[in-house]
GROMACS .gro file of C-alpha atoms in nm:
model
  246
    1MET     CA    1  -4.315  -3.400  -2.584
    2LYS     CA    2  -4.318  -3.583  -2.245
    3ILE     CA    3  -4.480  -3.448  -1.911
    4SER     CA    4  -4.469  -3.411  -1.599
    5VAL     CA    5  -4.735  -3.385  -1.297
    6ILE     CA    6  -4.529  -3.261  -1.009
    7ILE     CA    7  -4.791  -3.264  -0.693
    8PRO     CA    8  -4.597  -3.101  -0.358
    9THR     CA    9  -4.857  -3.238  -0.075
   10LEU     CA   10  -4.882  -3.181   0.331
   11ASN     CA   11  -5.066  -3.364   0.523
   12GLU     CA   12  -5.376  -3.492   0.227
   13GLU     CA   13  -5.443  -3.830   0.275
   14GLY     CA   14  -5.785  -3.724   0.223
   15ALA     CA   15  -5.773  -3.586  -0.136
   16ILE     CA   16  -5.423  -3.708  -0.257
   17GLY     CA   17  -5.606  -4.053  -0.428
   18SER     CA   18  -5.836  -3.854  -0.630
   19VAL     CA   19  -5.594  -3.626  -0.701
   20VAL     CA   20  -5.404  -3.860  -0.855
   21ARG     CA   21  -5.653  -4.100  -1.005
   22ALA     CA   22  -5.786  -3.783  -1.226
   23VAL     CA   23  -5.474  -3.687  -1.403
   24PRO     CA   24  -5.527  -3.770  -1.799
   25ALA     CA   25  -5.343  -4.089  -1.849
   26ASN     CA   26  -5.333  -4.047  -2.198
   27ARG     CA   27  -5.159  -3.714  -2.156
   28VAL     CA   28  -4.951  -3.719  -1.889
   29ASP     CA   29  -4.609  -4.003  -1.901
   30GLU     CA   30  -4.557  -4.023  -1.479
   31VAL     CA   31  -4.756  -3.805  -1.176
   32ILE     CA   32  -4.512  -3.753  -0.933
   33VAL     CA   33  -4.650  -3.627  -0.574
   34VAL     CA   34  -4.406  -3.473  -0.338
   35ASP     CA   35  -4.437  -3.622   0.033
   36ASN     CA   36  -4.279  -3.266   0.250
   37GLY     CA   37  -4.315  -3.391   0.601
   38SER     CA   38  -4.658  -3.579   0.645
   39THR     CA   39  -4.769  -3.718   0.933
   40ASP     CA   40  -5.068  -3.950   0.787
   41ASN     CA   41  -5.095  -4.211   0.508
   42THR     CA   42  -4.999  -3.937   0.216
   43ALA     CA   43  -4.739  -4.101   0.039
   44GLU     CA   44  -4.906  -4.481   0.070
   45ILE     CA   45  -5.240  -4.343  -0.032
   46ALA     CA   46  -5.052  -4.147  -0.323
   47ALA     CA   47  -4.827  -4.512  -0.464
   48SER     CA   48  -5.142  -4.694  -0.446
   49ALA     CA   49  -5.306  -4.409  -0.674
   50GLY     CA   50  -5.037  -4.444  -0.903
   51ALA     CA   51  -4.806  -4.189  -0.816
   52ARG     CA   52  -4.440  -4.164  -0.878
   53VAL     CA   53  -4.335  -4.078  -0.482
   54ILE     CA   54  -4.069  -3.870  -0.311
   55ILE     CA   55  -4.050  -3.751  -0.031
   56GLU     CA   56  -3.840  -3.403   0.079
   57PRO     CA   57  -3.769  -3.342   0.386
   58LEU     CA   58  -3.714  -2.997   0.339
   59ALA     CA   59  -3.985  -2.820   0.446
   60GLY     CA   60  -4.187  -2.554   0.209
   61TYR     CA   61  -4.371  -2.544  -0.086
   62GLY     CA   62  -4.095  -2.389  -0.312
   63SER     CA   63  -3.902  -2.743  -0.196
   64ALA     CA   64  -4.118  -2.979  -0.324
   65CYS     CA   65  -4.184  -2.780  -0.645
   66LEU     CA   66  -3.796  -2.794  -0.769
   67ALA     CA   67  -3.773  -3.190  -0.537
   68GLY     CA   68  -4.051  -3.251  -0.797
   69ALA     CA   69  -3.887  -3.142  -1.068
   70MET     CA   70  -3.516  -3.262  -1.016
   71ALA     CA   71  -3.707  -3.589  -1.022
   72ALA     CA   72  -3.797  -3.535  -1.390
   73ALA     CA   73  -3.542  -3.540  -1.520
   74ASP     CA   74  -3.658  -3.608  -1.862
   75ALA     CA   75  -3.993  -3.451  -1.911
   76ASP     CA   76  -3.994  -3.160  -2.169
   77ILE     CA   77  -4.346  -2.983  -1.935
   78LEU     CA   78  -4.368  -3.012  -1.578
   79VAL     CA   79  -4.745  -2.898  -1.493
   80PHE     CA   80  -4.815  -2.861  -1.160
   81VAL     CA   81  -5.099  -2.927  -0.958
   82ASP     CA   82  -5.167  -2.919  -0.570
   83GLY     CA   83  -5.323  -3.246  -0.372
   84ASP     CA   84  -5.616  -3.082  -0.230
   85ARG     CA   85  -5.800  -3.131  -0.548
   86SER     CA   86  -5.894  -2.749  -0.521
   87ASP     CA   87  -5.734  -2.747  -0.888
   88ASP     CA   88  -5.894  -3.027  -1.126
   89PRO     CA   89  -5.612  -3.205  -1.334
   90ALA     CA   90  -5.869  -3.346  -1.559
   91GLU     CA   91  -5.837  -2.969  -1.683
   92LEU     CA   92  -5.502  -3.043  -1.768
   93SER     CA   93  -5.497  -3.002  -2.175
   94VAL     CA   94  -5.655  -2.620  -2.102
   95VAL     CA   95  -5.304  -2.553  -1.889
   96VAL     CA   96  -5.105  -2.746  -2.150
   97ASP     CA   97  -5.140  -2.701  -2.481
   98PRO     CA   98  -5.066  -2.332  -2.490
   99VAL     CA   99  -4.724  -2.423  -2.406
  100ALA     CA  100  -4.722  -2.751  -2.638
  101ASP     CA  101  -4.799  -2.552  -2.901
  102ASN     CA  102  -4.531  -2.300  -2.800
  103GLN     CA  103  -4.773  -2.036  -2.770
  104ALA     CA  104  -4.695  -1.967  -2.381
  105ASP     CA  105  -4.372  -2.029  -2.176
  106LEU     CA  106  -4.547  -2.013  -1.819
  107VAL     CA  107  -4.904  -2.056  -1.817
  108ILE     CA  108  -5.127  -1.991  -1.505
  109GLY     CA  109  -5.462  -2.099  -1.442
  110SER     CA  110  -5.651  -1.895  -1.359
  111ARG     CA  111  -5.982  -1.920  -1.062
  112LEU     CA  112  -6.102  -1.588  -1.162
  113LYS     CA  113  -6.231  -1.574  -1.470
  114GLY     CA  114  -6.323  -2.037  -1.404
  115ASN     CA  115  -6.515  -2.157  -1.218
  116LEU     CA  116  -6.483  -2.082  -0.959
  117GLU     CA  117  -6.747  -2.240  -0.697
  118SER     CA  118  -6.865  -2.093  -0.382
  119GLY     CA  119  -6.647  -2.039  -0.074
  120ALA     CA  120  -6.402  -2.222  -0.220
  121MET     CA  121  -6.117  -1.915  -0.234
  122PRO     CA  122  -6.228  -1.681   0.096
  123LEU     CA  123  -6.216  -1.269   0.080
  124HIS     CA  124  -5.884  -1.250   0.252
  125GLY     CA  125  -5.750  -1.480  -0.013
  126ARG     CA  126  -5.921  -1.275  -0.377
  127LEU     CA  127  -5.801  -0.888  -0.216
  128GLY     CA  128  -5.439  -1.067  -0.176
  129ASN     CA  129  -5.414  -1.227  -0.479
  130ARG     CA  130  -5.532  -0.891  -0.678
  131PHE     CA  131  -5.353  -0.640  -0.459
  132ILE     CA  132  -4.975  -0.895  -0.612
  133VAL     CA  133  -5.140  -0.875  -0.974
  134TRP     CA  134  -5.146  -0.558  -0.952
  135LEU     CA  135  -4.792  -0.516  -0.756
  136LEU     CA  136  -4.653  -0.737  -1.096
  137ARG     CA  137  -4.902  -0.510  -1.328
  138LEU     CA  138  -4.702  -0.236  -1.170
  139LEU     CA  139  -4.390  -0.303  -1.114
  140TYR     CA  140  -4.260  -0.551  -1.410
  141GLY     CA  141  -4.591  -0.483  -1.693
  142VAL     CA  142  -4.718  -0.811  -1.677
  143LYS     CA  143  -5.057  -0.891  -1.771
  144LEU     CA  144  -5.223  -1.182  -1.524
  145ASN     CA  145  -5.528  -1.226  -1.356
  146ASP     CA  146  -5.403  -1.519  -1.135
  147ILE     CA  147  -5.090  -1.606  -0.986
  148GLY     CA  148  -5.242  -1.948  -0.898
  149SER     CA  149  -5.071  -2.299  -0.803
  150PHE     CA  150  -5.228  -2.529  -1.074
  151ARG     CA  151  -5.001  -2.415  -1.394
  152ALA     CA  152  -4.729  -2.557  -1.699
  153ILE     CA  153  -4.409  -2.441  -1.805
  154LYS     CA  154  -4.101  -2.633  -2.029
  155ALA     CA  155  -3.852  -2.826  -1.805
  156GLN     CA  156  -3.562  -2.635  -1.895
  157THR     CA  157  -3.808  -2.276  -1.905
  158LEU     CA  158  -3.799  -2.362  -1.497
  159PHE     CA  159  -3.459  -2.448  -1.487
  160SER     CA  160  -3.279  -2.103  -1.657
  161LEU     CA  161  -3.479  -1.988  -1.354
  162LYS     CA  162  -3.251  -2.042  -1.140
  163MET     CA  163  -3.548  -2.038  -0.834
  164GLU     CA  164  -3.461  -1.993  -0.543
  165GLN     CA  165  -3.794  -1.876  -0.279
  166MET     CA  166  -3.864  -2.232  -0.100
  167THR     CA  167  -4.086  -2.135   0.075
  168TYR     CA  168  -4.474  -1.935  -0.006
  169GLY     CA  169  -4.228  -1.747  -0.226
  170TRP     CA  170  -4.161  -1.951  -0.492
  171PRO     CA  171  -4.522  -1.917  -0.725
  172VAL     CA  172  -4.468  -1.543  -0.758
  173GLU     CA  173  -4.079  -1.538  -0.824
  174MET     CA  174  -4.197  -1.773  -1.083
  175VAL     CA  175  -4.363  -1.493  -1.290
  176VAL     CA  176  -4.103  -1.209  -1.131
  177LYS     CA  177  -3.842  -1.348  -1.305
  178ALA     CA  178  -4.042  -1.542  -1.639
  179ALA     CA  179  -4.121  -1.116  -1.637
  180ARG     CA  180  -3.720  -1.030  -1.629
  181GLN     CA  181  -3.662  -1.260  -1.893
  182LYS     CA  182  -3.917  -1.120  -2.143
  183LEU     CA  183  -4.143  -1.508  -2.172
  184ARG     CA  184  -4.458  -1.513  -2.274
  185MET     CA  185  -4.715  -1.540  -1.991
  186LEU     CA  186  -5.149  -1.632  -2.001
  187ASN     CA  187  -5.369  -1.673  -1.812
  188VAL     CA  188  -5.618  -1.960  -1.844
  189PRO     CA  189  -5.951  -1.991  -1.725
  190VAL     CA  190  -6.030  -2.259  -1.478
  191THR     CA  191  -6.168  -2.480  -1.264
  192TYR     CA  192  -6.105  -2.400  -0.874
  193GLN     CA  193  -6.291  -2.569  -0.644
  194ARG     CA  194  -6.355  -2.602  -0.307
  195ARG     CA  195  -5.986  -2.743  -0.053
  196ILE     CA  196  -6.047  -3.126   0.141
  197GLY     CA  197  -5.901  -2.968   0.472
  198LYS     CA  198  -5.795  -2.686   0.615
  199SER     CA  199  -5.548  -2.480   0.388
  200LYS     CA  200  -5.210  -2.462   0.540
  201VAL     CA  201  -5.218  -2.044   0.347
  202THR     CA  202  -5.604  -1.851   0.375
  203GLY     CA  203  -5.737  -2.146   0.589
  204THR     CA  204  -5.483  -1.996   0.927
  205ILE     CA  205  -5.383  -1.632   0.990
  206ARG     CA  206  -4.961  -1.761   0.997
  207GLY     CA  207  -5.070  -1.830   0.741
  208THR     CA  208  -5.235  -1.600   0.542
  209ILE     CA  209  -4.962  -1.307   0.737
  210LEU     CA  210  -4.644  -1.570   0.596
  211ALA     CA  211  -4.762  -1.592   0.244
  212THR     CA  212  -4.843  -1.167   0.180
  213TYR     CA  213  -4.551  -1.127   0.386
  214TYR     CA  214  -4.277  -1.344   0.089
  215LEU     CA  215  -4.578  -1.291  -0.247
  216VAL     CA  216  -4.541  -0.891  -0.131
  217LEU     CA  217  -4.151  -0.923  -0.093
  218VAL     CA  218  -4.002  -1.151  -0.346
  219PRO     CA  219  -4.128  -0.890  -0.678
  220LEU     CA  220  -3.990  -0.537  -0.470
  221LYS     CA  221  -3.659  -0.777  -0.396
  222TYR     CA  222  -3.581  -0.892  -0.699
  223LEU     CA  223  -3.644  -0.529  -0.871
  224PHE     CA  224  -3.374  -0.374  -0.590
  225GLU     CA  225  -3.152  -0.644  -0.711
  226SER     CA  226  -3.187  -0.593  -1.070
  227ASN     CA  227  -3.204  -0.233  -1.009
  228HIS     CA  228  -2.859  -0.195  -0.785
  229HIS     CA  229  -2.736  -0.450  -1.042
  230ARG     CA  230  -2.760  -0.204  -1.334
  231LYS     CA  231  -2.594   0.053  -1.125
  232ALA     CA  232  -2.278  -0.112  -1.063
  233GLN     CA  233  -2.266  -0.225  -1.483
  234GLN     CA  234  -2.324   0.200  -1.544
  235HIS     CA  235  -2.124   0.260  -1.281
  236ASP     CA  236  -1.811   0.036  -1.412
  237PHE     CA  237  -1.877   0.205  -1.811
  238SER     CA  238  -1.818   0.578  -1.664
  239ARG     CA  239  -1.546   0.481  -1.488
  240HIS     CA  240  -1.386   0.236  -1.818
  241GLY     CA  241  -1.501   0.528  -1.976
  242SER     CA  242  -1.353   0.801  -1.743
  243ASP     CA  243  -0.939   0.543  -1.817
  244GLN     CA  244  -0.903   0.608  -2.153
  245GLN     CA  245  -0.988   0.922  -2.198
  246LEU     CA  246  -0.711   0.920  -1.872
   0.00000   0.00000   0.00000
């Protein structure tokens, strides 16, 4: 199977070179770094480290991830890794193998069950993650303990989800839509390190609030849409039955 690694980035010049070089060359066919509007040397450093760099002008984490997926047109499996060194690409096989072996449809690295470096995930990040995991279990029956960024999925499966969230909601939308399609999801323990540079999400109050808003809103949004669609179908069925009786 052809495996492409997608790394969305925004001003990650301090980390991106080491992240690209850490990807196991014997397992991966291509590393795609998506520059999402960097004002530093992220793109140049990524290219010199051996990555194919594409530019995505539409701001947003989801936009960058989708652009990378579209660029990996002939890949069988897509792996998403953050470009700030918090994820360890050397552990790629742990995340990819269950998908490659057809044991799971979506595999997400669990930071909480793996080797979590001290200071890598602030308290509000842990609490927020715990709440979202609880919400997903309550609304969709999803049995995950983490919804981190290090994940693997078959390209065909990803595109079947018809992803729409182009900002902070992308990671949880993938889980929600996978649950609605009754796909097999699995957490595997991974290492999570202190990132290089300041986090765009948990590193600022604004980022934390926006991420929390989208991570909560997205599961509720699709639940509402699903219920609305089901009620509309029931209404149409009842009306059709009444018409037949007449």
